[in-house]
Amino acid sequence: MNNPLSDGNENDIDIFVLSTCTSESPVQVAPLEGLGYRITCFSDSNQLLESLRDGKPNLLICDSVTLGDIAYDLCRNLKEDPDLWVVPVLIVAGASNLSDLLHVLDCNADNFISSPYDPAYLAAMIEGLLSTPVERQTPDQIKTQFKIQHDDQLFVVTADRRK
């Protein structure tokens, strides 16, 4: 399960997963491995960040259902990092209320999926993220940010085509 990053000579697709990686997590590793992906599971965001500095995966999946704000904070920090922003991030969220959606938009994830989800839909979403390069925010996009106050918390959302 926790395999080293491919050496670049293989056609492996490396996916890092930030989750509790337990049976309670909505992100189940075995089906992803069954699709041919090399999965490396992390439950500690600091350890994940260290590994990202050693080599970038093709995709990062962050489980906010079991990790809460840790997943959102990691995504936000990753997207602000000048070296790591290129890693596509998929957030697995409860998305049961407006706050969940605002957290996803605020952390600048590349996409999200609501748990529980259909495994075929997750597979299609992963394929879409892997085939679409991550775009850096332009100054014009940054100018079109807006702030939303909800439940005594301020969320900042950048208005771009993706969102």
PDB file of C-alpha atoms in Angstrom, residues 12-163:
ATOM      1  CA  ASP A  12       2.608   4.029 -13.023  1.00  0.00           C
ATOM      2  CA  ILE A  13       0.280   6.746 -11.871  1.00  0.00           C
ATOM      3  CA  ASP A  14       1.090   7.772  -8.316  1.00  0.00           C
ATOM      4  CA  ILE A  15      -1.764   8.906  -6.092  1.00  0.00           C
ATOM      5  CA  PHE A  16      -1.200  10.144  -2.559  1.00  0.00           C
ATOM      6  CA  VAL A  17      -4.135   9.816  -0.177  1.00  0.00           C
ATOM      7  CA  LEU A  18      -4.421  11.888   3.000  1.00  0.00           C
ATOM      8  CA  SER A  19      -6.908  10.027   5.160  1.00  0.00           C
ATOM      9  CA  THR A  20      -7.248   7.979   8.293  1.00  0.00           C
ATOM     10  CA  CYS A  21      -6.900   5.016   5.892  1.00  0.00           C
ATOM     11  CA  THR A  22      -9.168   2.923   8.079  1.00  0.00           C
ATOM     12  CA  SER A  23     -12.444   1.216   7.378  1.00  0.00           C
ATOM     13  CA  GLU A  24     -14.238   4.403   8.531  1.00  0.00           C
ATOM     14  CA  SER A  25     -12.627   6.443   5.760  1.00  0.00           C
ATOM     15  CA  PRO A  26     -14.682   7.024   2.615  1.00  0.00           C
ATOM     16  CA  VAL A  27     -11.456   6.664   0.579  1.00  0.00           C
ATOM     17  CA  GLN A  28     -10.876   2.959   0.138  1.00  0.00           C
ATOM     18  CA  VAL A  29      -7.429   2.178  -1.235  1.00  0.00           C
ATOM     19  CA  ALA A  30      -8.006  -1.332  -2.610  1.00  0.00           C
ATOM     20  CA  PRO A  31     -10.419  -0.281  -5.407  1.00  0.00           C
ATOM     21  CA  LEU A  32      -7.968   2.425  -6.513  1.00  0.00           C
ATOM     22  CA  GLU A  33      -5.125  -0.086  -6.598  1.00  0.00           C
ATOM     23  CA  GLY A  34      -7.430  -2.369  -8.572  1.00  0.00           C
ATOM     24  CA  LEU A  35      -7.628   0.348 -11.220  1.00  0.00           C
ATOM     25  CA  GLY A  36      -3.833   0.201 -11.567  1.00  0.00           C
ATOM     26  CA  TYR A  37      -2.869   3.249  -9.507  1.00  0.00           C
ATOM     27  CA  ARG A  38       0.081   3.230  -7.113  1.00  0.00           C
ATOM     28  CA  ILE A  39      -1.409   4.460  -3.836  1.00  0.00           C
ATOM     29  CA  THR A  40       0.558   5.902  -0.940  1.00  0.00           C
ATOM     30  CA  CYS A  41      -1.547   6.559   2.127  1.00  0.00           C
ATOM     31  CA  PHE A  42      -0.770   9.241   4.713  1.00  0.00           C
ATOM     32  CA  SER A  43      -2.571  10.018   7.939  1.00  0.00           C
ATOM     33  CA  ASP A  44      -0.174  12.832   8.923  1.00  0.00           C
ATOM     34  CA  SER A  45      -0.225  16.001   6.808  1.00  0.00           C
ATOM     35  CA  ASN A  46       3.323  16.990   7.831  1.00  0.00           C
ATOM     36  CA  GLN A  47       4.690  13.648   6.665  1.00  0.00           C
ATOM     37  CA  LEU A  48       2.748  14.074   3.438  1.00  0.00           C
ATOM     38  CA  LEU A  49       4.262  17.529   2.851  1.00  0.00           C
ATOM     39  CA  GLU A  50       7.772  16.113   3.369  1.00  0.00           C
ATOM     40  CA  SER A  51       7.054  13.378   0.820  1.00  0.00           C
ATOM     41  CA  LEU A  52       5.695  15.936  -1.654  1.00  0.00           C
ATOM     42  CA  ARG A  53       9.019  17.769  -1.503  1.00  0.00           C
ATOM     43  CA  ASP A  54      10.788  14.527  -2.475  1.00  0.00           C
ATOM     44  CA  GLY A  55       8.515  13.809  -5.420  1.00  0.00           C
ATOM     45  CA  LYS A  56       5.159  14.922  -6.719  1.00  0.00           C
ATOM     46  CA  PRO A  57       2.353  12.411  -7.287  1.00  0.00           C
ATOM     47  CA  ASN A  58       0.025  12.611 -10.249  1.00  0.00           C
ATOM     48  CA  LEU A  59      -2.883  13.310  -7.875  1.00  0.00           C
ATOM     49  CA  LEU A  60      -3.563  13.992  -4.203  1.00  0.00           C
ATOM     50  CA  ILE A  61      -6.831  12.872  -2.625  1.00  0.00           C
ATOM     51  CA  CYS A  62      -7.659  14.550   0.707  1.00  0.00           C
ATOM     52  CA  ASP A  63     -10.329  13.048   2.941  1.00  0.00           C
ATOM     53  CA  SER A  64     -12.072  15.865   4.770  1.00  0.00           C
ATOM     54  CA  VAL A  65     -14.784  13.524   6.050  1.00  0.00           C
ATOM     55  CA  THR A  66     -12.498  11.917   8.647  1.00  0.00           C
ATOM     56  CA  LEU A  67      -9.765  14.587   8.866  1.00  0.00           C
ATOM     57  CA  GLY A  68     -11.888  17.741   8.720  1.00  0.00           C
ATOM     58  CA  ASP A  69      -9.972  21.024   8.552  1.00  0.00           C
ATOM     59  CA  ILE A  70      -6.616  19.233   8.252  1.00  0.00           C
ATOM     60  CA  ALA A  71      -7.500  18.256   4.670  1.00  0.00           C
ATOM     61  CA  TYR A  72      -8.675  21.763   3.762  1.00  0.00           C
ATOM     62  CA  ASP A  73      -5.635  23.435   5.367  1.00  0.00           C
ATOM     63  CA  LEU A  74      -3.229  21.106   3.565  1.00  0.00           C
ATOM     64  CA  CYS A  75      -4.902  21.805   0.233  1.00  0.00           C
ATOM     65  CA  ARG A  76      -4.852  25.561   0.838  1.00  0.00           C
ATOM     66  CA  ASN A  77      -1.136  25.459   1.755  1.00  0.00           C
ATOM     67  CA  LEU A  78      -0.323  23.268  -1.221  1.00  0.00           C
ATOM     68  CA  LYS A  79      -2.074  25.587  -3.682  1.00  0.00           C
ATOM     69  CA  GLU A  80      -0.193  28.590  -2.252  1.00  0.00           C
ATOM     70  CA  ASP A  81       3.208  26.858  -2.488  1.00  0.00           C
ATOM     71  CA  PRO A  82       5.250  27.981  -5.535  1.00  0.00           C
ATOM     72  CA  ASP A  83       6.568  24.427  -6.112  1.00  0.00           C
ATOM     73  CA  LEU A  84       3.577  22.285  -5.202  1.00  0.00           C
ATOM     74  CA  TRP A  85       0.564  24.125  -6.665  1.00  0.00           C
ATOM     75  CA  VAL A  86       0.772  21.937  -9.806  1.00  0.00           C
ATOM     76  CA  VAL A  87      -0.348  18.813  -7.924  1.00  0.00           C
ATOM     77  CA  PRO A  88      -4.053  18.279  -8.645  1.00  0.00           C
ATOM     78  CA  VAL A  89      -6.094  17.909  -5.456  1.00  0.00           C
ATOM     79  CA  LEU A  90      -9.378  16.075  -5.095  1.00  0.00           C
ATOM     80  CA  ILE A  91     -11.253  16.648  -1.838  1.00  0.00           C
ATOM     81  CA  VAL A  92     -13.587  13.968  -0.520  1.00  0.00           C
ATOM     82  CA  ALA A  93     -16.187  15.917   1.456  1.00  0.00           C
ATOM     83  CA  GLY A  94     -19.404  15.291   3.283  1.00  0.00           C
ATOM     84  CA  ALA A  95     -20.978  18.116   1.258  1.00  0.00           C
ATOM     85  CA  SER A  96     -24.100  17.827   3.358  1.00  0.00           C
ATOM     86  CA  ASN A  97     -24.463  21.559   3.912  1.00  0.00           C
ATOM     87  CA  LEU A  98     -23.349  24.943   2.636  1.00  0.00           C
ATOM     88  CA  SER A  99     -20.367  25.068   5.006  1.00  0.00           C
ATOM     89  CA  ASP A 100     -18.900  21.899   3.472  1.00  0.00           C
ATOM     90  CA  LEU A 101     -19.126  23.381  -0.021  1.00  0.00           C
ATOM     91  CA  LEU A 102     -17.637  26.692   1.088  1.00  0.00           C
ATOM     92  CA  HIS A 103     -14.700  24.894   2.699  1.00  0.00           C
ATOM     93  CA  VAL A 104     -14.020  23.088  -0.584  1.00  0.00           C
ATOM     94  CA  LEU A 105     -14.154  26.320  -2.607  1.00  0.00           C
ATOM     95  CA  ASP A 106     -12.087  28.228  -0.049  1.00  0.00           C
ATOM     96  CA  CYS A 107      -9.228  25.700  -0.038  1.00  0.00           C
ATOM     97  CA  ASN A 108      -8.878  25.995  -3.851  1.00  0.00           C
ATOM     98  CA  ALA A 109      -9.115  22.251  -4.508  1.00  0.00           C
ATOM     99  CA  ASP A 110      -9.176  21.241  -8.151  1.00  0.00           C
ATOM    100  CA  ASN A 111     -12.345  19.258  -7.640  1.00  0.00           C
ATOM    101  CA  PHE A 112     -14.356  17.474  -4.982  1.00  0.00           C
ATOM    102  CA  ILE A 113     -16.554  14.448  -4.610  1.00  0.00           C
ATOM    103  CA  SER A 114     -19.281  14.047  -2.052  1.00  0.00           C
ATOM    104  CA  SER A 115     -19.230  11.012   0.203  1.00  0.00           C
ATOM    105  CA  PRO A 116     -20.760   8.519  -0.130  1.00  0.00           C
ATOM    106  CA  TYR A 117     -19.994   8.288  -3.829  1.00  0.00           C
ATOM    107  CA  ASP A 118     -20.313   5.829  -6.667  1.00  0.00           C
ATOM    108  CA  PRO A 119     -16.915   4.155  -7.289  1.00  0.00           C
ATOM    109  CA  ALA A 120     -17.376   4.455 -11.064  1.00  0.00           C
ATOM    110  CA  TYR A 121     -17.952   8.198 -10.675  1.00  0.00           C
ATOM    111  CA  LEU A 122     -14.786   8.505  -8.572  1.00  0.00           C
ATOM    112  CA  ALA A 123     -12.819   6.602 -11.234  1.00  0.00           C
ATOM    113  CA  ALA A 124     -14.141   8.940 -13.952  1.00  0.00           C
ATOM    114  CA  MET A 125     -13.345  11.993 -11.855  1.00  0.00           C
ATOM    115  CA  ILE A 126      -9.787  10.771 -11.240  1.00  0.00           C
ATOM    116  CA  GLU A 127      -9.308  10.174 -14.973  1.00  0.00           C
ATOM    117  CA  GLY A 128     -10.548  13.692 -15.676  1.00  0.00           C
ATOM    118  CA  LEU A 129      -8.175  15.240 -13.149  1.00  0.00           C
ATOM    119  CA  LEU A 130      -5.235  13.227 -14.486  1.00  0.00           C
ATOM    120  CA  SER A 131      -5.920  14.294 -18.068  1.00  0.00           C
ATOM    121  CA  THR A 132      -6.406  18.011 -17.342  1.00  0.00           C
ATOM    122  CA  PRO A 133      -3.372  20.068 -16.346  1.00  0.00           C
ATOM    123  CA  VAL A 134      -3.694  22.288 -13.291  1.00  0.00           C
ATOM    124  CA  GLU A 135      -3.841  25.966 -14.215  1.00  0.00           C
ATOM    125  CA  ARG A 136      -2.136  28.648 -12.170  1.00  0.00           C
ATOM    126  CA  GLN A 137      -4.401  31.480 -11.082  1.00  0.00           C
ATOM    127  CA  THR A 138      -3.889  34.606 -13.138  1.00  0.00           C
ATOM    128  CA  PRO A 139      -3.879  38.110 -11.631  1.00  0.00           C
ATOM    129  CA  ASP A 140      -7.297  38.693 -13.258  1.00  0.00           C
ATOM    130  CA  GLN A 141      -8.715  35.640 -11.493  1.00  0.00           C
ATOM    131  CA  ILE A 142      -7.240  36.745  -8.189  1.00  0.00           C
ATOM    132  CA  LYS A 143      -8.940  40.123  -8.689  1.00  0.00           C
ATOM    133  CA  THR A 144     -12.291  38.343  -8.952  1.00  0.00           C
ATOM    134  CA  GLN A 145     -12.168  36.859  -5.495  1.00  0.00           C
ATOM    135  CA  PHE A 146     -15.149  37.362  -3.277  1.00  0.00           C
ATOM    136  CA  LYS A 147     -15.692  36.824   0.410  1.00  0.00           C
ATOM    137  CA  ILE A 148     -18.573  34.967   1.991  1.00  0.00           C
ATOM    138  CA  GLN A 149     -19.390  35.176   5.687  1.00  0.00           C
ATOM    139  CA  HIS A 150     -21.122  32.011   6.906  1.00  0.00           C
ATOM    140  CA  ASP A 151     -21.462  30.576  10.422  1.00  0.00           C
ATOM    141  CA  ASP A 152     -19.075  33.209  11.827  1.00  0.00           C
ATOM    142  CA  GLN A 153     -16.367  32.170   9.363  1.00  0.00           C
ATOM    143  CA  LEU A 154     -15.000  34.059   6.356  1.00  0.00           C
ATOM    144  CA  PHE A 155     -14.499  32.123   3.129  1.00  0.00           C
ATOM    145  CA  VAL A 156     -12.575  33.472   0.116  1.00  0.00           C
ATOM    146  CA  VAL A 157     -13.584  32.101  -3.259  1.00  0.00           C
ATOM    147  CA  THR A 158     -11.861  32.848  -6.539  1.00  0.00           C
ATOM    148  CA  ALA A 159     -14.333  33.164  -9.392  1.00  0.00           C
ATOM    149  CA  ASP A 160     -12.845  31.222 -12.279  1.00  0.00           C
ATOM    150  CA  ARG A 161     -14.271  28.894 -14.939  1.00  0.00           C
ATOM    151  CA  ARG A 162     -13.643  25.809 -12.833  1.00  0.00           C
ATOM    152  CA  LYS A 163     -15.650  27.086  -9.890  1.00  0.00           C
TER     153      LYS A 163
END
